mmCIF file of C-alpha atoms and ligand atoms in Angstrom:
data_model
loop_
_atom_site.group_PDB
_atom_site.id
_atom_site.type_symbol
_atom_site.label_atom_id
_atom_site.label_comp_id
_atom_site.label_asym_id
_atom_site.label_seq_id
_atom_site.Cartn_x
_atom_site.Cartn_y
_atom_site.Cartn_z
ATOM 1 C CA MET A 1 0.000 0.000 0.000
ATOM 2 C CA ILE A 2 1.255 3.488 -0.863
ATOM 3 C CA LYS A 3 2.059 5.638 2.189
ATOM 4 C CA THR A 4 3.322 9.174 2.524
ATOM 5 C CA PHE A 5 5.332 10.502 5.442
ATOM 6 C CA ALA A 6 5.747 14.176 6.354
ATOM 7 C CA ALA A 7 7.773 15.994 9.017
ATOM 8 C CA ALA A 8 9.161 19.481 9.575
ATOM 9 C CA PRO A 9 12.284 19.858 7.374
ATOM 10 C CA MET A 10 14.484 21.034 10.268
ATOM 11 C CA SER A 11 14.306 20.318 14.008
ATOM 12 C CA LEU A 12 16.382 21.563 16.930
ATOM 13 C CA PHE A 13 16.670 19.628 20.199
ATOM 14 C CA GLY A 14 18.367 20.059 23.541
ATOM 15 C CA TYR A 15 18.863 22.532 26.373
ATOM 16 C CA GLY A 16 19.445 26.023 24.908
ATOM 17 C CA SER A 17 18.952 24.860 21.296
ATOM 18 C CA ARG A 18 16.885 27.965 20.426
ATOM 19 C CA LYS A 19 20.193 29.824 19.938
ATOM 20 C CA GLU A 20 20.840 27.690 16.845
ATOM 21 C CA LEU A 21 18.047 29.712 15.220
ATOM 22 C CA ILE A 22 20.433 32.642 14.784
ATOM 23 C CA PRO A 23 22.463 31.201 11.866
ATOM 24 C CA LEU A 24 19.376 29.503 10.404
ATOM 25 C CA LEU A 25 17.344 32.731 10.298
ATOM 26 C CA LYS A 26 20.285 34.768 9.024
ATOM 27 C CA ARG A 27 20.654 32.314 6.163
ATOM 28 C CA GLU A 28 16.940 32.676 5.339
ATOM 29 C CA GLY A 29 17.371 36.460 5.109
ATOM 30 C CA VAL A 30 14.095 37.189 6.938
ATOM 31 C CA LYS A 31 13.538 40.716 8.278
ATOM 32 C CA LYS A 32 10.526 40.884 10.609
ATOM 33 C CA ALA A 33 8.707 38.225 12.619
ATOM 34 C CA LEU A 34 5.126 38.013 13.782
ATOM 35 C CA VAL A 35 5.580 36.334 17.168
ATOM 36 C CA VAL A 36 2.419 34.338 17.994
ATOM 37 C CA THR A 37 2.008 33.418 21.647
ATOM 38 C CA ASP A 38 -0.164 33.831 24.759
ATOM 39 C CA LYS A 39 -0.186 36.235 27.688
ATOM 40 C CA VAL A 40 1.061 33.710 30.259
ATOM 41 C CA LEU A 41 4.201 32.851 28.302
ATOM 42 C CA PHE A 42 4.784 36.552 27.759
ATOM 43 C CA GLU A 43 4.397 37.372 31.459
ATOM 44 C CA ILE A 44 6.597 34.556 32.786
ATOM 45 C CA GLY A 45 9.452 35.588 30.492
ATOM 46 C CA ILE A 46 9.490 32.678 28.018
ATOM 47 C CA VAL A 47 8.779 34.996 25.094
ATOM 48 C CA SER A 48 11.720 37.238 26.000
ATOM 49 C CA LYS A 49 14.043 34.208 25.809
ATOM 50 C CA ILE A 50 13.101 34.010 22.113
ATOM 51 C CA THR A 51 13.042 37.740 21.357
ATOM 52 C CA GLU A 52 16.602 37.891 22.746
ATOM 53 C CA VAL A 53 17.558 35.417 20.029
ATOM 54 C CA LEU A 54 15.801 37.538 17.381
ATOM 55 C CA ASP A 55 17.603 40.652 18.718
ATOM 56 C CA GLU A 56 20.906 38.864 18.456
ATOM 57 C CA ALA A 57 20.107 37.867 14.870
ATOM 58 C CA GLN A 58 19.153 41.533 14.222
ATOM 59 C CA ILE A 59 15.640 40.579 13.197
ATOM 60 C CA ALA A 60 12.689 42.874 14.026
ATOM 61 C CA TYR A 61 9.435 41.513 15.485
ATOM 62 C CA THR A 62 5.944 42.346 16.672
ATOM 63 C CA ILE A 63 4.242 40.233 19.328
ATOM 64 C CA TYR A 64 0.659 38.967 19.017
ATOM 65 C CA LYS A 65 0.017 37.499 22.477
ATOM 66 C CA ASP A 66 -3.760 37.046 22.566
ATOM 67 C CA VAL A 67 -3.885 33.353 21.644
ATOM 68 C CA THR A 68 -6.377 31.553 23.917
ATOM 69 C CA PRO A 69 -5.918 27.966 25.213
ATOM 70 C CA ASN A 70 -8.298 26.770 22.482
ATOM 71 C CA PRO A 71 -7.401 29.251 19.675
ATOM 72 C CA THR A 72 -10.417 30.861 18.040
ATOM 73 C CA LEU A 73 -11.383 32.150 14.598
ATOM 74 C CA ASP A 74 -10.937 35.689 16.001
ATOM 75 C CA ASN A 75 -7.360 34.859 17.110
ATOM 76 C CA VAL A 76 -6.570 33.815 13.540
ATOM 77 C CA GLU A 77 -8.179 36.933 12.007
ATOM 78 C CA ASN A 78 -6.494 39.318 14.446
ATOM 79 C CA GLY A 79 -3.076 37.674 14.141
ATOM 80 C CA SER A 80 -3.295 37.811 10.336
ATOM 81 C CA ALA A 81 -4.288 41.486 10.420
ATOM 82 C CA ARG A 82 -1.278 42.231 12.651
ATOM 83 C CA TYR A 83 1.066 40.382 10.274
ATOM 84 C CA LYS A 84 -0.083 42.584 7.369
ATOM 85 C CA GLU A 85 -0.180 45.893 9.306
ATOM 86 C CA GLU A 86 3.361 45.338 10.562
ATOM 87 C CA ASN A 87 4.795 44.161 7.206
ATOM 88 C CA CYS A 88 6.169 40.925 8.652
ATOM 89 C CA ASP A 89 7.804 38.341 6.401
ATOM 90 C CA PHE A 90 7.789 35.234 8.626
ATOM 91 C CA ILE A 91 6.183 33.805 11.774
ATOM 92 C CA VAL A 92 7.579 32.576 15.092
ATOM 93 C CA ALA A 93 5.124 30.582 17.228
ATOM 94 C CA ILE A 94 5.934 30.155 20.918
ATOM 95 C CA GLY A 95 3.837 27.783 23.002
ATOM 96 C CA GLY A 96 2.181 24.402 23.034
ATOM 97 C CA GLY A 97 -0.506 23.338 20.594
ATOM 98 C CA SER A 98 -2.497 26.557 20.986
ATOM 99 C CA ALA A 99 0.118 29.029 19.714
ATOM 100 C CA ASN A 100 1.506 26.655 17.113
ATOM 101 C CA ASP A 101 -1.935 25.778 15.733
ATOM 102 C CA CYS A 102 -2.941 29.437 15.654
ATOM 103 C CA ALA A 103 0.302 30.343 13.845
ATOM 104 C CA LYS A 104 -0.301 27.648 11.202
ATOM 105 C CA ALA A 105 -3.800 29.021 10.602
ATOM 106 C CA ILE A 106 -2.446 32.586 10.358
ATOM 107 C CA ASN A 107 0.171 31.375 7.888
ATOM 108 C CA VAL A 108 -2.437 29.705 5.669
ATOM 109 C CA LEU A 109 -4.689 32.778 5.831
ATOM 110 C CA ILE A 110 -2.027 35.385 5.009
ATOM 111 C CA SER A 111 -0.752 33.255 2.129
ATOM 112 C CA ASN A 112 -4.161 32.405 0.657
ATOM 113 C CA GLY A 113 -6.729 35.051 1.709
ATOM 114 C CA GLY A 114 -10.455 34.582 2.335
ATOM 115 C CA SER A 115 -11.602 33.086 5.633
ATOM 116 C CA ILE A 116 -9.732 30.346 7.498
ATOM 117 C CA LYS A 117 -12.983 28.335 7.449
ATOM 118 C CA ASP A 118 -12.468 27.958 3.663
ATOM 119 C CA TYR A 119 -9.483 25.692 4.353
ATOM 120 C CA GLN A 120 -11.147 23.079 6.592
ATOM 121 C CA GLY A 121 -10.317 19.498 5.686
ATOM 122 C CA GLY A 122 -7.281 18.244 3.792
ATOM 123 C CA ASN A 123 -4.854 20.277 1.637
ATOM 124 C CA LYS A 124 -7.322 23.024 0.741
ATOM 125 C CA SER A 125 -4.803 25.902 0.498
ATOM 126 C CA LYS A 126 -3.244 26.726 -2.886
ATOM 127 C CA ASN A 127 -0.197 28.746 -1.831
ATOM 128 C CA LYS A 128 2.687 27.634 0.337
ATOM 129 C CA GLY A 129 2.958 29.420 3.687
ATOM 130 C CA LYS A 130 5.754 31.749 4.839
ATOM 131 C CA LEU A 131 8.706 30.555 6.915
ATOM 132 C CA LEU A 132 7.235 29.316 10.206
ATOM 133 C CA VAL A 133 9.412 28.665 13.251
ATOM 134 C CA ALA A 134 7.413 26.578 15.740
ATOM 135 C CA ILE A 135 8.874 26.682 19.246
ATOM 136 C CA ASN A 136 7.386 24.085 21.565
ATOM 137 C CA THR A 137 7.140 24.943 25.251
ATOM 138 C CA THR A 138 5.300 21.781 26.371
ATOM 139 C CA ALA A 139 5.751 18.060 25.774
ATOM 140 C CA GLY A 140 3.315 17.871 24.214
ATOM 141 C CA THR A 141 1.048 18.256 21.375
ATOM 142 C CA ALA A 142 3.837 17.876 18.799
ATOM 143 C CA SER A 143 2.079 20.634 16.914
ATOM 144 C CA GLU A 144 5.542 21.925 15.990
ATOM 145 C CA ILE A 145 6.041 19.010 13.596
ATOM 146 C CA SER A 146 2.558 18.393 12.295
ATOM 147 C CA ARG A 147 0.586 19.635 9.308
ATOM 148 C CA ALA A 148 -2.639 19.488 11.288
ATOM 149 C CA TYR A 149 -4.161 22.306 13.315
ATOM 150 C CA LEU A 150 -7.369 22.924 15.192
ATOM 151 C CA ILE A 151 -9.287 26.143 15.575
ATOM 152 C CA SER A 152 -12.351 26.582 17.803
ATOM 153 C CA ASP A 153 -15.537 27.956 16.359
ATOM 154 C CA GLU A 154 -16.904 29.551 19.513
ATOM 155 C CA LYS A 155 -20.380 30.172 18.138
ATOM 156 C CA GLU A 156 -20.830 26.550 17.086
ATOM 157 C CA LYS A 157 -18.901 25.194 20.098
ATOM 158 C CA ARG A 158 -16.960 22.977 17.719
ATOM 159 C CA LYS A 159 -13.324 22.415 16.845
ATOM 160 C CA LEU A 160 -12.551 22.817 13.173
ATOM 161 C CA ILE A 161 -9.890 20.431 11.861
ATOM 162 C CA PHE A 162 -7.378 21.330 9.170
ATOM 163 C CA LYS A 163 -4.638 19.185 7.669
ATOM 164 C CA ASP A 164 -2.504 20.894 5.096
ATOM 165 C CA ASP A 165 0.970 20.138 3.759
ATOM 166 C CA TYR A 166 1.463 23.895 3.373
ATOM 167 C CA ALA A 167 0.880 24.417 7.102
ATOM 168 C CA MET A 168 3.879 22.308 8.138
ATOM 169 C CA PRO A 169 6.319 24.390 10.220
ATOM 170 C CA SER A 170 9.667 25.052 8.563
ATOM 171 C CA ILE A 171 11.755 24.760 11.746
ATOM 172 C CA ALA A 172 10.622 22.893 14.891
ATOM 173 C CA VAL A 173 12.349 23.787 18.156
ATOM 174 C CA ASN A 174 12.296 21.621 21.284
ATOM 175 C CA ASP A 175 14.528 23.546 23.655
ATOM 176 C CA ILE A 176 13.928 21.971 27.060
ATOM 177 C CA GLU A 177 15.221 25.069 28.844
ATOM 178 C CA LEU A 178 11.829 26.573 27.904
ATOM 179 C CA MET A 179 9.975 23.589 29.441
ATOM 180 C CA MET A 180 11.693 23.471 32.830
ATOM 181 C CA GLY A 181 9.198 25.850 34.452
ATOM 182 C CA LEU A 182 6.073 23.985 33.382
ATOM 183 C CA PRO A 183 3.843 23.263 36.377
ATOM 184 C CA LYS A 184 2.946 19.729 37.467
ATOM 185 C CA SER A 185 -0.585 19.695 36.051
ATOM 186 C CA ILE A 186 0.450 20.908 32.588
ATOM 187 C CA THR A 187 3.431 18.541 32.492
ATOM 188 C CA ALA A 188 1.065 15.650 33.285
ATOM 189 C CA GLN A 189 -1.739 16.659 30.936
ATOM 190 C CA THR A 190 0.473 17.399 27.927
ATOM 191 C CA GLY A 191 2.422 14.193 28.577
ATOM 192 C CA MET A 192 -0.807 12.188 28.562
ATOM 193 C CA ASP A 193 -1.755 13.917 25.299
ATOM 194 C CA ALA A 194 1.531 12.723 23.796
ATOM 195 C CA LEU A 195 0.892 9.195 25.082
ATOM 196 C CA THR A 196 -2.579 9.261 23.502
ATOM 197 C CA HIS A 197 -1.003 10.329 20.183
ATOM 198 C CA ALA A 198 1.328 7.351 20.286
ATOM 199 C CA ILE A 199 -1.377 4.822 21.230
ATOM 200 C CA GLU A 200 -3.919 6.144 18.714
ATOM 201 C CA GLY A 201 -1.188 6.329 16.045
ATOM 202 C CA LEU A 202 -0.247 2.698 16.752
ATOM 203 C CA VAL A 203 -3.773 1.321 16.347
ATOM 204 C CA SER A 204 -4.877 3.723 13.596
ATOM 205 C CA LYS A 205 -6.399 2.209 10.457
ATOM 206 C CA ASN A 206 -3.849 4.253 8.492
ATOM 207 C CA ASN A 207 -0.737 3.112 10.374
ATOM 208 C CA SER A 208 2.411 1.808 8.686
ATOM 209 C CA VAL A 209 5.639 0.025 9.610
ATOM 210 C CA LEU A 210 7.295 3.401 10.129
ATOM 211 C CA THR A 211 4.523 4.995 12.227
ATOM 212 C CA ASN A 212 4.293 1.839 14.381
ATOM 213 C CA ILE A 213 8.030 1.809 15.150
ATOM 214 C CA LEU A 214 7.790 5.465 16.178
ATOM 215 C CA ALA A 215 4.625 4.937 18.245
ATOM 216 C CA ILE A 216 6.104 2.068 20.274
ATOM 217 C CA LYS A 217 9.306 3.974 21.011
ATOM 218 C CA ALA A 218 7.266 7.009 22.061
ATOM 219 C CA ILE A 219 5.084 4.903 24.408
ATOM 220 C CA GLU A 220 8.213 3.380 25.951
ATOM 221 C CA LEU A 221 9.820 6.790 26.567
ATOM 222 C CA ILE A 222 6.664 8.496 27.856
ATOM 223 C CA TYR A 223 5.694 5.609 30.149
ATOM 224 C CA LYS A 224 9.178 5.628 31.694
ATOM 225 C CA TYR A 225 9.803 9.366 31.933
ATOM 226 C CA LEU A 226 6.430 11.090 32.408
ATOM 227 C CA PRO A 227 6.184 10.226 36.146
ATOM 228 C CA LYS A 228 9.790 11.410 36.628
ATOM 229 C CA ALA A 229 9.053 14.695 34.831
ATOM 230 C CA VAL A 230 5.892 15.241 36.915
ATOM 231 C CA GLU A 231 7.437 14.267 40.258
ATOM 232 C CA ASP A 232 10.704 16.154 39.717
ATOM 233 C CA LEU A 233 9.903 19.149 37.494
ATOM 234 C CA GLY A 234 13.553 20.182 37.146
ATOM 235 C CA ASN A 235 14.761 16.753 36.029
ATOM 236 C CA VAL A 236 16.677 17.481 32.801
ATOM 237 C CA GLU A 237 16.915 13.819 31.765
ATOM 238 C CA ALA A 238 13.136 13.333 32.119
ATOM 239 C CA ARG A 239 12.325 16.612 30.319
ATOM 240 C CA ASP A 240 14.680 15.692 27.476
ATOM 241 C CA ALA A 241 13.194 12.202 27.131
ATOM 242 C CA MET A 242 9.668 13.660 27.152
ATOM 243 C CA ALA A 243 10.617 16.217 24.478
ATOM 244 C CA TYR A 244 11.816 13.382 22.243
ATOM 245 C CA GLY A 245 8.918 11.090 23.220
ATOM 246 C CA GLN A 246 6.256 13.633 22.292
ATOM 247 C CA TYR A 247 8.130 14.506 19.066
ATOM 248 C CA ILE A 248 8.347 10.860 18.016
ATOM 249 C CA ALA A 249 4.665 10.366 18.910
ATOM 250 C CA GLY A 250 3.940 13.396 16.716
ATOM 251 C CA LEU A 251 5.762 11.857 13.759
ATOM 252 C CA SER A 252 3.634 8.748 14.238
ATOM 253 C CA PHE A 253 0.143 10.227 14.581
ATOM 254 C CA GLY A 254 0.926 13.100 12.201
ATOM 255 C CA ASN A 255 1.169 10.478 9.473
ATOM 256 C CA ALA A 256 -1.010 7.625 10.758
ATOM 257 C CA GLY A 257 -3.912 9.665 12.148
ATOM 258 C CA LEU A 258 -5.699 9.471 15.507
ATOM 259 C CA GLY A 259 -8.918 7.910 16.768
ATOM 260 C CA LEU A 260 -11.915 8.041 19.074
ATOM 261 C CA VAL A 261 -10.084 9.519 22.091
ATOM 262 C CA HIS A 262 -9.207 12.643 20.127
ATOM 263 C CA ALA A 263 -12.581 12.764 18.358
ATOM 264 C CA MET A 264 -14.323 12.914 21.748
ATOM 265 C CA ALA A 265 -11.683 15.037 23.501
ATOM 266 C CA HIS A 266 -11.959 17.728 20.807
ATOM 267 C CA GLN A 267 -15.687 18.095 21.409
ATOM 268 C CA ILE A 268 -15.450 18.015 25.223
ATOM 269 C CA GLY A 269 -12.574 20.524 25.141
ATOM 270 C CA ALA A 270 -14.422 22.894 22.814
ATOM 271 C CA THR A 271 -17.723 22.664 24.735
ATOM 272 C CA TYR A 272 -16.291 23.405 28.196
ATOM 273 C CA ASN A 273 -13.011 25.111 27.215
ATOM 274 C CA LEU A 274 -10.951 22.397 28.924
ATOM 275 C CA PRO A 275 -7.261 21.527 28.446
ATOM 276 C CA HIS A 276 -6.878 19.108 25.543
ATOM 277 C CA GLY A 277 -4.467 16.768 27.348
ATOM 278 C CA LEU A 278 -6.752 16.423 30.357
ATOM 279 C CA CYS A 279 -9.716 15.438 28.157
ATOM 280 C CA ASN A 280 -7.574 12.791 26.446
ATOM 281 C CA ALA A 281 -6.244 11.461 29.750
ATOM 282 C CA VAL A 282 -9.746 11.015 31.161
ATOM 283 C CA LEU A 283 -10.962 9.191 28.043
ATOM 284 C CA LEU A 284 -7.907 7.090 27.105
ATOM 285 C CA PRO A 285 -8.158 3.964 29.342
ATOM 286 C CA GLU A 286 -11.920 3.559 28.764
ATOM 287 C CA ILE A 287 -11.537 3.853 24.984
ATOM 288 C CA MET A 288 -8.551 1.477 25.011
ATOM 289 C CA GLU A 289 -10.885 -1.000 26.707
ATOM 290 C CA PHE A 290 -13.592 -0.312 24.101
ATOM 291 C CA ASN A 291 -11.134 -0.997 21.225
ATOM 292 C CA LYS A 292 -9.316 -3.860 22.956
ATOM 293 C CA ASN A 293 -10.703 -6.856 21.093
ATOM 294 C CA SER A 294 -9.679 -5.322 17.766
ATOM 295 C CA CYS A 295 -6.242 -4.291 19.030
ATOM 296 C CA ILE A 296 -5.002 -7.358 20.946
ATOM 297 C CA LYS A 297 -1.667 -7.590 19.098
ATOM 298 C CA ASP A 298 -0.868 -3.888 19.338
ATOM 299 C CA TYR A 299 -1.824 -3.656 23.000
ATOM 300 C CA ALA A 300 0.231 -6.792 23.753
ATOM 301 C CA LEU A 301 3.165 -5.059 22.076
ATOM 302 C CA ILE A 302 2.641 -2.022 24.328
ATOM 303 C CA ALA A 303 2.765 -4.204 27.456
ATOM 304 C CA GLU A 304 5.842 -6.075 26.199
ATOM 305 C CA SER A 305 7.650 -2.817 25.469
ATOM 306 C CA ILE A 306 7.054 -1.198 28.825
ATOM 307 C CA LYS A 307 7.009 -4.235 31.150
ATOM 308 C CA PRO A 308 8.854 -7.037 29.295
ATOM 309 C CA ILE A 309 9.618 -9.211 32.336
ATOM 310 C CA GLU A 310 6.084 -9.085 33.722
ATOM 311 C CA CYS A 311 4.745 -10.209 30.320
ATOM 312 C CA ILE A 312 6.630 -13.522 30.311
ATOM 313 C CA ASN A 313 4.097 -16.382 30.403
ATOM 314 C CA MET A 314 1.136 -14.121 29.647
ATOM 315 C CA THR A 315 -1.157 -14.829 26.667
ATOM 316 C CA GLU A 316 -1.637 -12.110 24.041
ATOM 317 C CA LYS A 317 -5.066 -11.331 25.512
ATOM 318 C CA GLU A 318 -3.652 -11.045 29.018
ATOM 319 C CA LYS A 319 -0.921 -8.723 27.794
ATOM 320 C CA ALA A 320 -3.525 -6.551 26.048
ATOM 321 C CA SER A 321 -5.581 -6.230 29.253
ATOM 322 C CA TYR A 322 -2.367 -5.556 31.182
ATOM 323 C CA ALA A 323 -1.510 -2.700 28.787
ATOM 324 C CA VAL A 324 -4.864 -1.018 29.454
ATOM 325 C CA ARG A 325 -4.302 -1.403 33.209
ATOM 326 C CA LEU A 326 -0.771 0.033 32.993
ATOM 327 C CA ILE A 327 -1.989 3.112 31.123
ATOM 328 C CA LYS A 328 -4.789 3.650 33.655
ATOM 329 C CA GLU A 329 -2.311 3.335 36.526
ATOM 330 C CA LEU A 330 0.054 5.805 34.848
ATOM 331 C CA SER A 331 -2.775 8.340 34.539
ATOM 332 C CA GLU A 332 -3.590 7.834 38.248
ATOM 333 C CA ARG A 333 0.061 8.286 39.197
ATOM 334 C CA VAL A 334 0.429 11.594 37.345
ATOM 335 C CA GLY A 335 -2.916 12.904 38.620
ATOM 336 C CA THR A 336 -4.977 12.984 35.423
ATOM 337 C CA SER A 337 -7.367 10.161 36.281
ATOM 338 C CA GLN A 338 -10.643 11.944 36.952
ATOM 339 C CA SER A 339 -14.301 11.515 36.066
ATOM 340 C CA LEU A 340 -15.943 13.558 33.321
ATOM 341 C CA THR A 341 -18.183 15.048 36.009
ATOM 342 C CA ASP A 342 -15.050 16.168 37.906
ATOM 343 C CA ILE A 343 -13.859 18.126 34.869
ATOM 344 C CA GLY A 344 -17.262 19.736 34.251
ATOM 345 C CA VAL A 345 -19.061 17.576 31.674
ATOM 346 C CA LYS A 346 -22.843 17.796 32.087
ATOM 347 C CA GLU A 347 -25.297 14.919 31.734
ATOM 348 C CA GLU A 348 -27.612 16.987 29.509
ATOM 349 C CA ASP A 349 -24.818 17.496 26.929
ATOM 350 C CA ILE A 350 -24.035 13.797 26.442
ATOM 351 C CA ASP A 351 -26.227 13.374 23.373
ATOM 352 C CA ILE A 352 -24.804 16.364 21.493
ATOM 353 C CA LEU A 353 -21.217 15.444 22.495
ATOM 354 C CA ALA A 354 -21.740 11.969 21.017
ATOM 355 C CA GLU A 355 -23.255 13.480 17.871
ATOM 356 C CA LYS A 356 -20.352 15.894 17.370
ATOM 357 C CA SER A 357 -17.741 13.198 18.122
ATOM 358 C CA LEU A 358 -19.128 11.139 15.242
ATOM 359 C CA GLN A 359 -18.514 14.092 12.914
ATOM 360 C CA ASP A 360 -14.933 14.710 14.081
ATOM 361 C CA GLY A 361 -12.331 13.910 11.406
ATOM 362 C CA CYS A 362 -10.193 11.882 13.833
ATOM 363 C CA ILE A 363 -12.816 9.168 14.096
ATOM 364 C CA PHE A 364 -12.209 7.863 10.581
ATOM 365 C CA THR A 365 -8.901 6.201 11.465
ATOM 366 C CA SER A 366 -10.283 4.625 14.654
ATOM 367 C CA PRO A 367 -9.731 0.836 14.677
ATOM 368 C CA VAL A 368 -13.391 0.399 15.682
ATOM 369 C CA MET A 369 -16.093 2.674 14.272
ATOM 370 C CA PRO A 370 -18.422 3.296 17.222
ATOM 371 C CA THR A 371 -22.155 3.917 17.059
ATOM 372 C CA LYS A 372 -23.674 6.957 18.734
ATOM 373 C CA GLU A 373 -25.050 4.668 21.451
ATOM 374 C CA GLU A 374 -21.579 3.266 22.145
ATOM 375 C CA ILE A 375 -20.136 6.771 22.510
ATOM 376 C CA ILE A 376 -22.965 7.691 24.866
ATOM 377 C CA ASN A 377 -22.191 4.572 26.924
ATOM 378 C CA ILE A 378 -18.486 5.492 27.111
ATOM 379 C CA LEU A 379 -19.395 9.001 28.294
ATOM 380 C CA ARG A 380 -21.874 7.636 30.880
ATOM 381 C CA ARG A 381 -19.340 5.181 32.294
ATOM 382 C CA LEU A 382 -16.878 8.055 32.788
ATOM 383 C CA MET A 383 -19.312 10.439 34.510
HETATM 384 FE FE1 LIG B 1 -3.649 15.656 21.040
#
């Protein structure tokens, strides 16, 4: 079967690696950046760590810092207007999925015109975007190396999904110095998001030899290092491993696709404005259980990779059940195991959440295509 594989053309890793942008940007000959970020990162000084690099490279910039946790259509419009008013010629995104997704949307809009809604779906833009430097400050969404982006339509309470080769960042930066100050809850939630990417990428209907190798390695790294990163926030080894783990998971799902966890998490996140990683973490073990009978081999492989000795003498089915249990225990250990009621989901919204989940683009690569009733049952069990 024919498969394609896409990734950002250049990536930087390691403590302090943002400084390597100086020669790269000088070589590109760019003059003025639109910096896309949020107020928190601006206030805690993360943005200044990047603008110092731009200063050193003698590149001008203007900062658009109004990106919301679930970036909106207005964020995209306003950021694009700023880009044009300020005569920028490239974009620097600083943040997790929110800033990076918003920057991709701005890039598509400034390069193609119209409304960003015109570009929903796959490869709808006609013109290649400008140079986009995507600096990741979490580990993570892996938005810095994916062609996909999500924008919230606040009126419709829905996340719009875009996947566009022309939205792929030009340079992805995973400088763990920028991640050291992440609080416990965000470290845990974004880490569980990355784990969900790897697991959904592994069992996706559109997986491949390459995406499976990446997914398994990502699961191994995240399972081992996420608790260390959460329990010891300044642990450089754990932060570094998580930066690679989420990146590798991103390469996997960015090419294989996702599944029901993300389809449902998108709708719950958009309806109640909740952190994406938390929604995934709450849903993941229950949906692994739902998919289990169709994913015995893959789940057995997960268990063998993270607990090889314990798996000796187990049957494939036992290993698969063990994998689900291990993931649930990991979520409990890092503090993301909660009920949907705990995070604010309301009983009266269950029907519409199920309806919208069925329309989410991520569902089409799910190993099991659920009915509306089955989604409602999953939601009820988690309330
Ligand atoms: Fe995600």
